mmCIF file of C-alpha atoms in Angstrom:
data_model
loop_
_atom_site.group_PDB
_atom_site.id
_atom_site.type_symbol
_atom_site.label_atom_id
_atom_site.label_comp_id
_atom_site.label_asym_id
_atom_site.label_seq_id
_atom_site.Cartn_x
_atom_site.Cartn_y
_atom_site.Cartn_z
ATOM 1 C CA MET S 1 0.096 0.051 -0.044
ATOM 2 C CA THR S 2 1.224 3.363 -0.981
ATOM 3 C CA THR S 3 1.777 5.643 2.110
ATOM 4 C CA LEU S 4 1.348 9.477 2.524
ATOM 5 C CA ILE S 5 3.658 10.619 5.497
ATOM 6 C CA ALA S 6 2.246 13.833 6.549
ATOM 7 C CA VAL S 7 4.850 15.687 8.630
ATOM 8 C CA ALA S 8 3.742 18.505 10.969
ATOM 9 C CA HIS S 9 5.752 20.570 13.275
ATOM 10 C CA GLY S 10 3.915 19.366 16.554
ATOM 11 C CA THR S 11 2.453 21.236 19.202
ATOM 12 C CA ARG S 12 1.529 20.954 22.978
ATOM 13 C CA SER S 13 -1.696 22.356 22.261
ATOM 14 C CA ALA S 14 -4.633 19.649 22.809
ATOM 15 C CA GLY S 15 -6.739 21.797 20.206
ATOM 16 C CA GLY S 16 -3.832 22.052 17.652
ATOM 17 C CA ARG S 17 -3.191 18.261 18.046
ATOM 18 C CA ARG S 18 -6.810 17.513 17.332
ATOM 19 C CA GLN S 19 -6.907 19.856 14.261
ATOM 20 C CA LEU S 20 -3.832 18.114 12.652
ATOM 21 C CA GLN S 21 -5.341 14.738 13.446
ATOM 22 C CA GLU S 22 -8.586 15.902 11.856
ATOM 23 C CA LEU S 23 -6.653 17.066 8.794
ATOM 24 C CA ALA S 24 -4.773 13.830 8.294
ATOM 25 C CA ALA S 25 -8.119 11.888 8.801
ATOM 26 C CA SER S 26 -9.834 14.143 6.080
ATOM 27 C CA VAL S 27 -6.924 13.363 3.637
ATOM 28 C CA ALA S 28 -7.573 9.524 4.217
ATOM 29 C CA ARG S 29 -11.278 9.993 3.763
ATOM 30 C CA ARG S 30 -10.713 11.712 0.521
ATOM 31 C CA ARG S 31 -8.509 8.861 -0.725
ATOM 32 C CA PRO S 32 -9.836 5.467 0.424
ATOM 33 C CA GLY S 33 -6.888 2.780 0.319
ATOM 34 C CA LEU S 34 -4.222 5.442 0.959
ATOM 35 C CA ASP S 35 -2.110 4.816 4.136
ATOM 36 C CA VAL S 36 -1.931 8.231 5.769
ATOM 37 C CA ARG S 37 0.631 8.548 8.666
ATOM 38 C CA LEU S 38 0.862 11.659 10.725
ATOM 39 C CA CYS S 39 4.100 12.467 12.374
ATOM 40 C CA TYR S 40 6.206 15.477 13.406
ATOM 41 C CA VAL S 41 9.629 17.245 13.431
ATOM 42 C CA ASP S 42 9.336 18.570 16.992
ATOM 43 C CA VAL S 43 7.439 18.356 20.309
ATOM 44 C CA GLN S 44 5.314 15.221 19.481
ATOM 45 C CA GLU S 45 5.921 11.576 18.736
ATOM 46 C CA PRO S 46 6.308 9.861 16.331
ATOM 47 C CA LYS S 47 9.104 11.821 14.580
ATOM 48 C CA VAL S 48 9.325 11.453 10.911
ATOM 49 C CA ALA S 49 12.719 9.913 11.298
ATOM 50 C CA ASP S 50 11.056 7.001 13.047
ATOM 51 C CA VAL S 51 8.230 6.520 10.555
ATOM 52 C CA VAL S 52 10.374 6.741 7.323
ATOM 53 C CA PRO S 53 12.192 3.267 8.101
ATOM 54 C CA THR S 54 8.754 1.487 8.529
ATOM 55 C CA VAL S 55 7.615 2.098 4.935
ATOM 56 C CA THR S 56 8.805 1.538 1.380
ATOM 57 C CA ASP S 57 6.545 2.992 -1.204
ATOM 58 C CA ALA S 58 5.795 6.400 0.293
ATOM 59 C CA VAL S 59 5.659 10.159 -0.346
ATOM 60 C CA VAL S 60 6.543 12.810 2.475
ATOM 61 C CA VAL S 61 4.182 15.803 2.533
ATOM 62 C CA PRO S 62 5.371 18.464 4.746
ATOM 63 C CA LEU S 63 2.460 20.041 6.499
ATOM 64 C CA LEU S 64 4.378 23.252 6.896
ATOM 65 C CA LEU S 65 4.145 26.640 5.210
ATOM 66 C CA SER S 66 7.521 27.154 3.895
ATOM 67 C CA CYS S 67 10.928 25.429 2.966
ATOM 68 C CA GLY S 68 12.625 26.400 6.280
ATOM 69 C CA TYR S 69 14.792 24.484 8.714
ATOM 70 C CA HIS S 70 12.464 21.648 9.199
ATOM 71 C CA VAL S 71 12.196 20.742 5.586
ATOM 72 C CA ARG S 72 15.814 21.358 4.562
ATOM 73 C CA VAL S 73 17.264 19.477 7.542
ATOM 74 C CA ASP S 74 14.946 17.671 9.710
ATOM 75 C CA ILE S 75 12.875 15.999 6.817
ATOM 76 C CA ALA S 76 15.946 15.825 4.525
ATOM 77 C CA GLU S 77 17.825 13.905 6.908
ATOM 78 C CA ALA S 78 14.960 11.507 7.708
ATOM 79 C CA VAL S 79 14.720 10.466 3.862
ATOM 80 C CA ALA S 80 18.412 10.454 3.101
ATOM 81 C CA GLY S 81 19.560 7.289 1.476
ATOM 82 C CA THR S 82 15.990 6.325 0.623
ATOM 83 C CA SER S 83 14.010 6.702 -2.577
ATOM 84 C CA ILE S 84 11.143 8.411 -0.760
ATOM 85 C CA PRO S 85 10.323 11.710 -2.316
ATOM 86 C CA VAL S 86 9.538 14.981 -0.369
ATOM 87 C CA THR S 87 7.010 17.368 -1.862
ATOM 88 C CA ALA S 88 6.891 20.975 -1.623
ATOM 89 C CA PRO S 89 5.476 22.434 1.738
ATOM 90 C CA LEU S 90 1.745 23.638 1.914
ATOM 91 C CA GLY S 91 2.645 27.354 1.454
ATOM 92 C CA PRO S 92 2.883 29.442 0.018
ATOM 93 C CA ASP S 93 0.018 28.389 -2.215
ATOM 94 C CA PRO S 94 -3.062 30.207 -3.888
ATOM 95 C CA LEU S 95 -5.482 28.157 -1.850
ATOM 96 C CA LEU S 96 -4.068 29.354 1.375
ATOM 97 C CA LEU S 97 -4.211 33.035 0.189
ATOM 98 C CA ALA S 98 -7.744 32.602 -0.857
ATOM 99 C CA SER S 99 -8.616 31.101 2.612
ATOM 100 C CA LEU S 100 -7.113 34.127 4.238
ATOM 101 C CA ARG S 101 -8.927 36.600 2.114
ATOM 102 C CA ARG S 102 -12.312 34.670 2.526
ATOM 103 C CA ASN S 103 -12.021 34.778 6.338
ATOM 104 C CA LEU S 104 -11.004 38.476 6.570
ATOM 105 C CA PRO S 105 -13.837 40.770 7.850
ATOM 106 C CA GLU S 106 -13.806 44.341 6.673
ATOM 107 C CA ALA S 107 -10.974 46.283 8.265
ATOM 108 C CA ASP S 108 -8.975 49.610 7.899
ATOM 109 C CA ALA S 109 -5.712 47.606 8.152
ATOM 110 C CA VAL S 110 -4.425 43.862 8.129
ATOM 111 C CA VAL S 111 -1.520 42.229 9.745
ATOM 112 C CA LEU S 112 -0.283 39.051 8.444
ATOM 113 C CA ALA S 113 0.758 36.970 11.684
ATOM 114 C CA ALA S 114 3.384 34.310 11.165
ATOM 115 C CA ALA S 115 5.867 32.291 13.018
ATOM 116 C CA GLY S 116 9.300 34.039 13.061
ATOM 117 C CA SER S 117 12.422 32.584 11.329
ATOM 118 C CA SER S 118 15.901 33.706 10.426
ATOM 119 C CA ASP S 119 15.495 31.896 7.062
ATOM 120 C CA PRO S 120 15.432 34.435 4.357
ATOM 121 C CA GLY S 121 13.256 32.161 2.120
ATOM 122 C CA TRP S 122 10.625 31.858 4.810
ATOM 123 C CA ARG S 123 10.660 35.590 5.242
ATOM 124 C CA ALA S 124 10.369 36.333 1.685
ATOM 125 C CA ASP S 125 7.362 33.766 1.372
ATOM 126 C CA VAL S 126 5.595 35.657 4.252
ATOM 127 C CA ALA S 127 6.289 39.006 2.533
ATOM 128 C CA GLY S 128 5.006 37.731 -0.650
ATOM 129 C CA VAL S 129 1.654 36.543 0.944
ATOM 130 C CA ALA S 130 1.206 39.811 2.775
ATOM 131 C CA ALA S 131 1.482 41.859 -0.322
ATOM 132 C CA GLN S 132 -1.407 39.997 -1.847
ATOM 133 C CA LEU S 133 -3.750 40.609 0.877
ATOM 134 C CA PRO S 134 -6.352 43.407 0.900
ATOM 135 C CA GLY S 135 -4.437 46.808 1.084
ATOM 136 C CA GLY S 136 -1.236 45.163 1.470
ATOM 137 C CA ALA S 137 -0.907 43.708 4.818
ATOM 138 C CA ARG S 138 1.820 44.591 7.359
ATOM 139 C CA VAL S 139 3.839 41.522 8.527
ATOM 140 C CA GLY S 140 4.107 40.696 12.269
ATOM 141 C CA TYR S 141 5.837 37.722 13.801
ATOM 142 C CA VAL S 142 4.798 35.802 17.002
ATOM 143 C CA SER S 143 8.211 34.564 17.689
ATOM 144 C CA GLY S 144 11.929 35.136 16.762
ATOM 145 C CA THR S 145 13.351 38.511 15.401
ATOM 146 C CA GLY S 146 11.327 41.189 13.467
ATOM 147 C CA PRO S 147 8.300 43.212 14.271
ATOM 148 C CA ARG S 148 6.098 41.489 16.696
ATOM 149 C CA VAL S 149 2.321 41.281 16.083
ATOM 150 C CA PRO S 150 1.231 43.468 18.941
ATOM 151 C CA ASP S 151 3.568 46.076 17.970
ATOM 152 C CA VAL S 152 2.345 46.199 14.331
ATOM 153 C CA VAL S 153 -1.076 46.527 15.550
ATOM 154 C CA ALA S 154 -0.313 49.297 17.854
ATOM 155 C CA GLN S 155 1.595 51.121 14.941
ATOM 156 C CA LEU S 156 -1.428 50.783 12.790
ATOM 157 C CA ARG S 157 -3.631 52.223 15.499
ATOM 158 C CA SER S 158 -1.236 55.092 15.802
ATOM 159 C CA GLU S 159 -1.430 55.816 12.117
ATOM 160 C CA GLY S 160 -5.363 55.988 12.518
ATOM 161 C CA ALA S 161 -6.600 52.404 11.685
ATOM 162 C CA GLN S 162 -9.687 51.945 13.549
ATOM 163 C CA ARG S 163 -10.485 48.257 12.661
ATOM 164 C CA VAL S 164 -7.405 46.130 12.588
ATOM 165 C CA ALA S 165 -7.776 42.460 11.520
ATOM 166 C CA ILE S 166 -5.075 39.533 11.859
ATOM 167 C CA ALA S 167 -4.717 37.235 9.064
ATOM 168 C CA THR S 168 -3.279 33.919 10.590
ATOM 169 C CA TYR S 169 -0.516 32.526 8.698
ATOM 170 C CA LEU S 170 -0.307 29.475 11.046
ATOM 171 C CA LEU S 171 -1.556 26.034 10.221
ATOM 172 C CA ALA S 172 -3.137 24.969 13.637
ATOM 173 C CA ASP S 173 -4.014 26.019 17.043
ATOM 174 C CA GLY S 174 -1.238 26.467 19.736
ATOM 175 C CA LEU S 175 0.674 28.827 21.785
ATOM 176 C CA PHE S 176 1.538 31.119 18.680
ATOM 177 C CA TYR S 177 -2.155 31.254 17.718
ATOM 178 C CA ARG S 178 -3.574 31.786 21.129
ATOM 179 C CA SER S 179 -1.195 34.815 21.557
ATOM 180 C CA LEU S 180 -2.887 36.545 18.830
ATOM 181 C CA SER S 181 -6.005 37.039 20.853
ATOM 182 C CA ASP S 182 -4.045 39.438 23.154
ATOM 183 C CA ALA S 183 -2.436 41.372 20.321
ATOM 184 C CA GLY S 184 -4.891 44.146 20.241
ATOM 185 C CA ALA S 185 -6.660 43.673 16.919
ATOM 186 C CA ASP S 186 -10.359 43.474 16.418
ATOM 187 C CA SER S 187 -10.493 40.035 14.652
ATOM 188 C CA VAL S 188 -8.281 37.033 14.000
ATOM 189 C CA THR S 189 -8.876 34.537 11.192
ATOM 190 C CA PRO S 190 -8.831 30.784 12.207
ATOM 191 C CA PRO S 191 -5.775 28.598 11.818
ATOM 192 C CA LEU S 192 -5.340 27.547 8.146
ATOM 193 C CA CYS S 193 -6.143 23.948 8.607
ATOM 194 C CA ARG S 194 -9.641 24.678 9.616
ATOM 195 C CA ASP S 195 -10.131 25.301 5.863
ATOM 196 C CA ALA S 196 -11.520 21.951 4.289
ATOM 197 C CA GLY S 197 -9.614 22.742 1.107
ATOM 198 C CA VAL S 198 -6.162 22.030 2.859
ATOM 199 C CA ALA S 199 -6.862 18.372 2.703
ATOM 200 C CA ASP S 200 -7.083 18.665 -1.009
ATOM 201 C CA LEU S 201 -3.982 20.571 -1.081
ATOM 202 C CA VAL S 202 -2.172 17.952 0.666
ATOM 203 C CA LEU S 203 -3.419 15.370 -1.775
ATOM 204 C CA SER S 204 -2.388 17.517 -4.732
ATOM 205 C CA ARG S 205 1.045 17.723 -3.340
ATOM 206 C CA TYR S 206 1.144 13.856 -2.997
ATOM 207 C CA ASP S 207 -0.317 13.220 -6.458
ATOM 208 C CA ARG S 208 2.238 15.584 -8.072
ATOM 209 C CA ALA S 209 5.217 13.848 -6.408
ATOM 210 C CA ARG S 210 3.730 10.195 -7.445
ATOM 211 C CA SER S 211 3.368 11.433 -11.148
ATOM 212 C CA LEU S 212 6.845 12.635 -11.180
ATOM 213 C CA THR S 213 8.215 9.529 -9.710
ATOM 214 C CA THR S 214 6.276 7.233 -11.984
ATOM 215 C CA ALA S 215 7.362 9.357 -14.930
ATOM 216 C CA GLY S 216 10.919 9.004 -13.864
ATOM 217 C CA ARG S 217 10.648 5.234 -13.503
ATOM 218 C CA ARG S 218 9.438 5.103 -17.295
ATOM 219 C CA LEU S 219 12.455 7.102 -18.571
#
């Protein structure tokens, strides 16, 4: 049986864990006969490095929003020496952008809230998503270096914004997401995995990798 290894970051939040499990279950329901295994790069078990050796015919789909450290190092090391392909992460993707736009209420200003990272590719991806949101959103980070979300919200208020919305560029509930409720905005969009279309996005990543692998075998 072909296996889809879905690799999330991991969270201590019970709600976040449940959301990730529901996402994996939704993927499995959409594709009867596909063995979907959820694993993690941090915080939770099983780790991706423990799951990869248990399968042979598989595709790894990172449930992550950019090709940062966890994709380039943790996942890459887990599949090293195997023939298991790794797909692109879930973001940035037009489906996620559409989800953010759909969930944003009317506002004078928007803050795109993302996890912080020193990886330049990640920061470029976040900036690119922000630029495509209504009015051109400001970027705020919930961790790491860079402008923090509450500071960005306060700056927008000082510039005259009456209604400030936070567009959540986080996949699931957790410490980072919960911190947004105290950032001073008028509204916060839900975690991205709450969008039913994300399960389809996971499968499209998987199908693309399978088609490329099959094509390669025929050459």
